[in-house]
């Protein structure tokens, strides 16, 4: 359970510390109630939402953008993994249970290529999200991860995703 600091303890902080707590409360693991308490102290000291907004101190826009992109990365990666699993299952079931004829092979080919196309679509979207995430946090281009993916193969993306997700979560804590 996260303990909310007392109003007296927060009042002893400087304006800069309070503003930092308001702006980066998520990185510090504070509750919204702590952020609101800091805001109320700043209001008592003559600050207002307009002043804090104009100075870029009401919210951490970089963090919010990174969070949105991280969520999109998770969604697209999970859909890519789901499509990969669907492709493997579909291909296996079709090849095991359908008699081999030209028409059945054509159906198998069309269905599997469609699923594979959807998989590649979501995979590319997850790489785009990953690249945008690293640009926001100032790490630049991550095109080397595409090469890692190509080297380790399509089947290992599931494991690579868990590694990337953990790494991205850790880096979000350092966004200012």
PDB file of C-alpha atoms in Angstrom:
ATOM      1  CA  UNK A   1       0.000   0.000   0.000  1.00  0.00           C
ATOM      2  CA  UNK A   2       1.340   3.414  -0.976  1.00  0.00           C
ATOM      3  CA  UNK A   3       1.340   5.941   1.823  1.00  0.00           C
ATOM      4  CA  UNK A   4       0.229   9.450   0.943  1.00  0.00           C
ATOM      5  CA  UNK A   5       2.544  12.028   2.491  1.00  0.00           C
ATOM      6  CA  UNK A   6       0.922  14.400   4.942  1.00  0.00           C
ATOM      7  CA  UNK A   7       0.013  17.905   3.879  1.00  0.00           C
ATOM      8  CA  UNK A   8       2.456  19.313   6.462  1.00  0.00           C
ATOM      9  CA  UNK A   9       5.307  17.272   5.031  1.00  0.00           C
ATOM     10  CA  UNK A  10       4.459  18.379   1.508  1.00  0.00           C
ATOM     11  CA  UNK A  11       4.168  22.024   2.638  1.00  0.00           C
ATOM     12  CA  UNK A  12       7.780  21.859   3.774  1.00  0.00           C
ATOM     13  CA  UNK A  13       8.893  21.162   0.187  1.00  0.00           C
ATOM     14  CA  UNK A  14       9.995  23.914  -2.170  1.00  0.00           C
ATOM     15  CA  UNK A  15       7.812  24.983  -5.073  1.00  0.00           C
ATOM     16  CA  UNK A  16      10.197  23.285  -7.520  1.00  0.00           C
ATOM     17  CA  UNK A  17       9.891  19.971  -5.658  1.00  0.00           C
ATOM     18  CA  UNK A  18       6.106  20.241  -5.573  1.00  0.00           C
ATOM     19  CA  UNK A  19       5.982  21.061  -9.280  1.00  0.00           C
ATOM     20  CA  UNK A  20       8.244  18.091  -9.995  1.00  0.00           C
ATOM     21  CA  UNK A  21       5.955  15.826  -7.956  1.00  0.00           C
ATOM     22  CA  UNK A  22       2.905  17.108  -9.880  1.00  0.00           C
ATOM     23  CA  UNK A  23       4.557  16.658 -13.248  1.00  0.00           C
ATOM     24  CA  UNK A  24       6.171  13.262 -12.614  1.00  0.00           C
ATOM     25  CA  UNK A  25       3.899  11.660 -10.025  1.00  0.00           C
ATOM     26  CA  UNK A  26       3.550   8.437 -12.055  1.00  0.00           C
ATOM     27  CA  UNK A  27       7.302   7.915 -12.309  1.00  0.00           C
ATOM     28  CA  UNK A  28       7.616   8.365  -8.552  1.00  0.00           C
ATOM     29  CA  UNK A  29       4.802   5.915  -7.894  1.00  0.00           C
ATOM     30  CA  UNK A  30       2.568   8.530  -6.280  1.00  0.00           C
ATOM     31  CA  UNK A  31      -1.200   8.303  -6.250  1.00  0.00           C
ATOM     32  CA  UNK A  32      -3.379  10.925  -7.917  1.00  0.00           C
ATOM     33  CA  UNK A  33      -4.338  12.061  -4.402  1.00  0.00           C
ATOM     34  CA  UNK A  34      -0.702  13.015  -3.713  1.00  0.00           C
ATOM     35  CA  UNK A  35      -0.548  14.943  -6.984  1.00  0.00           C
ATOM     36  CA  UNK A  36      -3.780  16.743  -6.098  1.00  0.00           C
ATOM     37  CA  UNK A  37      -2.450  17.567  -2.621  1.00  0.00           C
ATOM     38  CA  UNK A  38       0.703  19.062  -4.158  1.00  0.00           C
ATOM     39  CA  UNK A  39      -1.462  21.068  -6.556  1.00  0.00           C
ATOM     40  CA  UNK A  40      -3.554  22.440  -3.709  1.00  0.00           C
ATOM     41  CA  UNK A  41      -0.396  23.584  -1.889  1.00  0.00           C
ATOM     42  CA  UNK A  42       0.852  25.241  -5.083  1.00  0.00           C
ATOM     43  CA  UNK A  43      -2.528  26.985  -5.477  1.00  0.00           C
ATOM     44  CA  UNK A  44      -2.164  28.311  -1.918  1.00  0.00           C
ATOM     45  CA  UNK A  45       1.261  29.674  -2.910  1.00  0.00           C
ATOM     46  CA  UNK A  46      -0.146  31.596  -5.890  1.00  0.00           C
ATOM     47  CA  UNK A  47       0.174  29.083  -8.706  1.00  0.00           C
ATOM     48  CA  UNK A  48      -2.754  28.142 -10.934  1.00  0.00           C
ATOM     49  CA  UNK A  49      -3.451  25.615 -13.677  1.00  0.00           C
ATOM     50  CA  UNK A  50      -2.848  28.139 -16.448  1.00  0.00           C
ATOM     51  CA  UNK A  51       0.578  29.093 -15.092  1.00  0.00           C
ATOM     52  CA  UNK A  52       1.587  25.474 -14.602  1.00  0.00           C
ATOM     53  CA  UNK A  53       0.245  24.502 -18.030  1.00  0.00           C
ATOM     54  CA  UNK A  54       2.058  27.337 -19.839  1.00  0.00           C
ATOM     55  CA  UNK A  55       5.336  26.436 -18.164  1.00  0.00           C
ATOM     56  CA  UNK A  56       4.847  22.770 -19.110  1.00  0.00           C
ATOM     57  CA  UNK A  57       4.683  21.643 -15.498  1.00  0.00           C
ATOM     58  CA  UNK A  58       1.104  20.463 -15.098  1.00  0.00           C
ATOM     59  CA  UNK A  59       1.697  17.116 -16.774  1.00  0.00           C
ATOM     60  CA  UNK A  60       4.573  15.206 -18.287  1.00  0.00           C
ATOM     61  CA  UNK A  61       3.625  15.115 -21.963  1.00  0.00           C
ATOM     62  CA  UNK A  62       6.635  12.971 -22.906  1.00  0.00           C
ATOM     63  CA  UNK A  63       5.616  10.367 -20.361  1.00  0.00           C
ATOM     64  CA  UNK A  64       1.994  10.379 -21.545  1.00  0.00           C
ATOM     65  CA  UNK A  65       3.068  10.032 -25.183  1.00  0.00           C
ATOM     66  CA  UNK A  66       5.455   7.225 -24.277  1.00  0.00           C
ATOM     67  CA  UNK A  67       2.687   5.515 -22.266  1.00  0.00           C
ATOM     68  CA  UNK A  68       0.268   5.725 -25.205  1.00  0.00           C
ATOM     69  CA  UNK A  69       2.860   4.317 -27.603  1.00  0.00           C
ATOM     70  CA  UNK A  70       3.816   1.609 -25.104  1.00  0.00           C
ATOM     71  CA  UNK A  71       0.147   0.576 -24.856  1.00  0.00           C
ATOM     72  CA  UNK A  72      -0.110   0.500 -28.652  1.00  0.00           C
ATOM     73  CA  UNK A  73       3.087  -1.576 -28.817  1.00  0.00           C
ATOM     74  CA  UNK A  74       1.619  -4.069 -26.345  1.00  0.00           C
ATOM     75  CA  UNK A  75      -1.649  -4.311 -28.258  1.00  0.00           C
ATOM     76  CA  UNK A  76       0.000  -4.728 -31.649  1.00  0.00           C
ATOM     77  CA  UNK A  77       2.549  -7.231 -30.346  1.00  0.00           C
ATOM     78  CA  UNK A  78      -0.116  -9.340 -28.668  1.00  0.00           C
ATOM     79  CA  UNK A  79      -2.170  -9.343 -31.860  1.00  0.00           C
ATOM     80  CA  UNK A  80       0.941 -10.324 -33.846  1.00  0.00           C
ATOM     81  CA  UNK A  81       1.628 -13.195 -31.443  1.00  0.00           C
ATOM     82  CA  UNK A  82      -2.022 -14.238 -31.639  1.00  0.00           C
ATOM     83  CA  UNK A  83      -1.853 -14.248 -35.445  1.00  0.00           C
ATOM     84  CA  UNK A  84       1.358 -16.284 -35.356  1.00  0.00           C
ATOM     85  CA  UNK A  85      -0.279 -18.858 -33.088  1.00  0.00           C
ATOM     86  CA  UNK A  86      -3.370 -18.874 -35.323  1.00  0.00           C
ATOM     87  CA  UNK A  87      -1.173 -19.409 -38.369  1.00  0.00           C
ATOM     88  CA  UNK A  88       0.637 -22.339 -36.764  1.00  0.00           C
ATOM     89  CA  UNK A  89      -2.580 -23.951 -35.540  1.00  0.00           C
ATOM     90  CA  UNK A  90      -4.419 -23.393 -38.824  1.00  0.00           C
ATOM     91  CA  UNK A  91      -1.583 -24.729 -40.913  1.00  0.00           C
ATOM     92  CA  UNK A  92      -1.212 -27.777 -38.674  1.00  0.00           C
ATOM     93  CA  UNK A  93      -4.939 -28.559 -38.638  1.00  0.00           C
ATOM     94  CA  UNK A  94      -5.322 -28.087 -42.378  1.00  0.00           C
ATOM     95  CA  UNK A  95      -2.373 -30.290 -43.211  1.00  0.00           C
ATOM     96  CA  UNK A  96      -3.429 -33.029 -40.783  1.00  0.00           C
ATOM     97  CA  UNK A  97      -7.169 -33.204 -41.449  1.00  0.00           C
ATOM     98  CA  UNK A  98      -7.752 -32.185 -45.025  1.00  0.00           C
ATOM     99  CA  UNK A  99      -7.113 -34.580 -47.856  1.00  0.00           C
ATOM    100  CA  UNK A 100      -4.521 -33.455 -50.313  1.00  0.00           C
ATOM    101  CA  UNK A 101      -6.132 -32.183 -53.470  1.00  0.00           C
ATOM    102  CA  UNK A 102      -5.478 -29.155 -55.618  1.00  0.00           C
ATOM    103  CA  UNK A 103      -8.523 -27.256 -54.366  1.00  0.00           C
ATOM    104  CA  UNK A 104      -7.734 -28.012 -50.716  1.00  0.00           C
ATOM    105  CA  UNK A 105      -4.107 -26.979 -51.139  1.00  0.00           C
ATOM    106  CA  UNK A 106      -5.280 -23.711 -52.681  1.00  0.00           C
ATOM    107  CA  UNK A 107      -7.642 -23.082 -49.732  1.00  0.00           C
ATOM    108  CA  UNK A 108      -4.852 -23.855 -47.255  1.00  0.00           C
ATOM    109  CA  UNK A 109      -2.504 -21.519 -49.105  1.00  0.00           C
ATOM    110  CA  UNK A 110      -4.999 -18.636 -49.229  1.00  0.00           C
ATOM    111  CA  UNK A 111      -6.037 -18.931 -45.573  1.00  0.00           C
ATOM    112  CA  UNK A 112      -2.466 -19.293 -44.303  1.00  0.00           C
ATOM    113  CA  UNK A 113      -1.178 -16.423 -46.443  1.00  0.00           C
ATOM    114  CA  UNK A 114      -4.029 -14.221 -45.186  1.00  0.00           C
ATOM    115  CA  UNK A 115      -3.216 -14.992 -41.552  1.00  0.00           C
ATOM    116  CA  UNK A 116       0.495 -14.522 -42.234  1.00  0.00           C
ATOM    117  CA  UNK A 117      -0.249 -11.157 -43.857  1.00  0.00           C
ATOM    118  CA  UNK A 118      -2.211 -10.017 -40.799  1.00  0.00           C
ATOM    119  CA  UNK A 119       0.658 -11.226 -38.575  1.00  0.00           C
ATOM    120  CA  UNK A 120       3.196  -9.207 -40.563  1.00  0.00           C
ATOM    121  CA  UNK A 121       0.910  -6.147 -40.460  1.00  0.00           C
ATOM    122  CA  UNK A 122       0.722  -6.183 -36.646  1.00  0.00           C
ATOM    123  CA  UNK A 123       4.407  -7.036 -36.363  1.00  0.00           C
ATOM    124  CA  UNK A 124       5.367  -4.000 -38.467  1.00  0.00           C
ATOM    125  CA  UNK A 125       3.026  -1.814 -36.400  1.00  0.00           C
ATOM    126  CA  UNK A 126       4.694  -3.023 -33.188  1.00  0.00           C
ATOM    127  CA  UNK A 127       8.131  -2.187 -34.612  1.00  0.00           C
ATOM    128  CA  UNK A 128       6.887   1.278 -35.609  1.00  0.00           C
ATOM    129  CA  UNK A 129       5.559   1.775 -32.061  1.00  0.00           C
ATOM    130  CA  UNK A 130       8.862   0.596 -30.620  1.00  0.00           C
ATOM    131  CA  UNK A 131      10.773   3.028 -32.845  1.00  0.00           C
ATOM    132  CA  UNK A 132       8.487   5.939 -31.839  1.00  0.00           C
ATOM    133  CA  UNK A 133       8.870   5.029 -28.170  1.00  0.00           C
ATOM    134  CA  UNK A 134      12.652   5.159 -28.349  1.00  0.00           C
ATOM    135  CA  UNK A 135      12.550   8.466 -30.232  1.00  0.00           C
ATOM    136  CA  UNK A 136      10.408   9.993 -27.457  1.00  0.00           C
ATOM    137  CA  UNK A 137      12.779   8.857 -24.723  1.00  0.00           C
ATOM    138  CA  UNK A 138      15.763  10.092 -26.741  1.00  0.00           C
ATOM    139  CA  UNK A 139      17.315   6.747 -27.661  1.00  0.00           C
ATOM    140  CA  UNK A 140      16.995   7.384 -31.402  1.00  0.00           C
ATOM    141  CA  UNK A 141      16.378   4.780 -34.062  1.00  0.00           C
ATOM    142  CA  UNK A 142      16.037   1.120 -33.107  1.00  0.00           C
ATOM    143  CA  UNK A 143      16.274  -0.378 -36.562  1.00  0.00           C
ATOM    144  CA  UNK A 144      18.827  -2.842 -35.173  1.00  0.00           C
ATOM    145  CA  UNK A 145      15.944  -4.643 -33.465  1.00  0.00           C
ATOM    146  CA  UNK A 146      14.519  -5.429 -36.908  1.00  0.00           C
ATOM    147  CA  UNK A 147      17.806  -7.117 -37.761  1.00  0.00           C
ATOM    148  CA  UNK A 148      17.715  -9.032 -34.473  1.00  0.00           C
ATOM    149  CA  UNK A 149      14.218 -10.155 -35.341  1.00  0.00           C
ATOM    150  CA  UNK A 150      15.273 -11.271 -38.806  1.00  0.00           C
ATOM    151  CA  UNK A 151      18.228 -13.166 -37.369  1.00  0.00           C
ATOM    152  CA  UNK A 152      16.381 -14.986 -34.592  1.00  0.00           C
ATOM    153  CA  UNK A 153      13.370 -15.730 -36.729  1.00  0.00           C
ATOM    154  CA  UNK A 154       9.648 -15.244 -36.720  1.00  0.00           C
ATOM    155  CA  UNK A 155       8.936 -17.917 -34.131  1.00  0.00           C
ATOM    156  CA  UNK A 156      11.035 -16.262 -31.452  1.00  0.00           C
ATOM    157  CA  UNK A 157       9.236 -12.905 -31.590  1.00  0.00           C
ATOM    158  CA  UNK A 158       7.096 -14.002 -28.649  1.00  0.00           C
ATOM    159  CA  UNK A 159      10.159 -14.198 -26.397  1.00  0.00           C
ATOM    160  CA  UNK A 160      11.642 -11.038 -27.884  1.00  0.00           C
ATOM    161  CA  UNK A 161       8.387  -9.216 -27.121  1.00  0.00           C
ATOM    162  CA  UNK A 162       8.612 -10.037 -23.396  1.00  0.00           C
ATOM    163  CA  UNK A 163      12.212  -8.810 -23.323  1.00  0.00           C
ATOM    164  CA  UNK A 164      11.296  -5.568 -25.115  1.00  0.00           C
ATOM    165  CA  UNK A 165       8.259  -4.951 -22.923  1.00  0.00           C
ATOM    166  CA  UNK A 166      10.331  -5.289 -19.754  1.00  0.00           C
ATOM    167  CA  UNK A 167      13.031  -3.016 -21.155  1.00  0.00           C
ATOM    168  CA  UNK A 168      10.501  -0.373 -22.221  1.00  0.00           C
ATOM    169  CA  UNK A 169       8.766  -0.425 -18.803  1.00  0.00           C
ATOM    170  CA  UNK A 170      12.095   0.207 -17.092  1.00  0.00           C
ATOM    171  CA  UNK A 171      12.943   3.071 -19.422  1.00  0.00           C
ATOM    172  CA  UNK A 172       9.598   4.762 -18.833  1.00  0.00           C
ATOM    173  CA  UNK A 173      10.618   5.423 -15.229  1.00  0.00           C
ATOM    174  CA  UNK A 174      13.403   7.722 -16.492  1.00  0.00           C
ATOM    175  CA  UNK A 175      11.289   9.952 -18.725  1.00  0.00           C
ATOM    176  CA  UNK A 176      11.394  13.625 -17.749  1.00  0.00           C
TER     177      UNK A 176
END
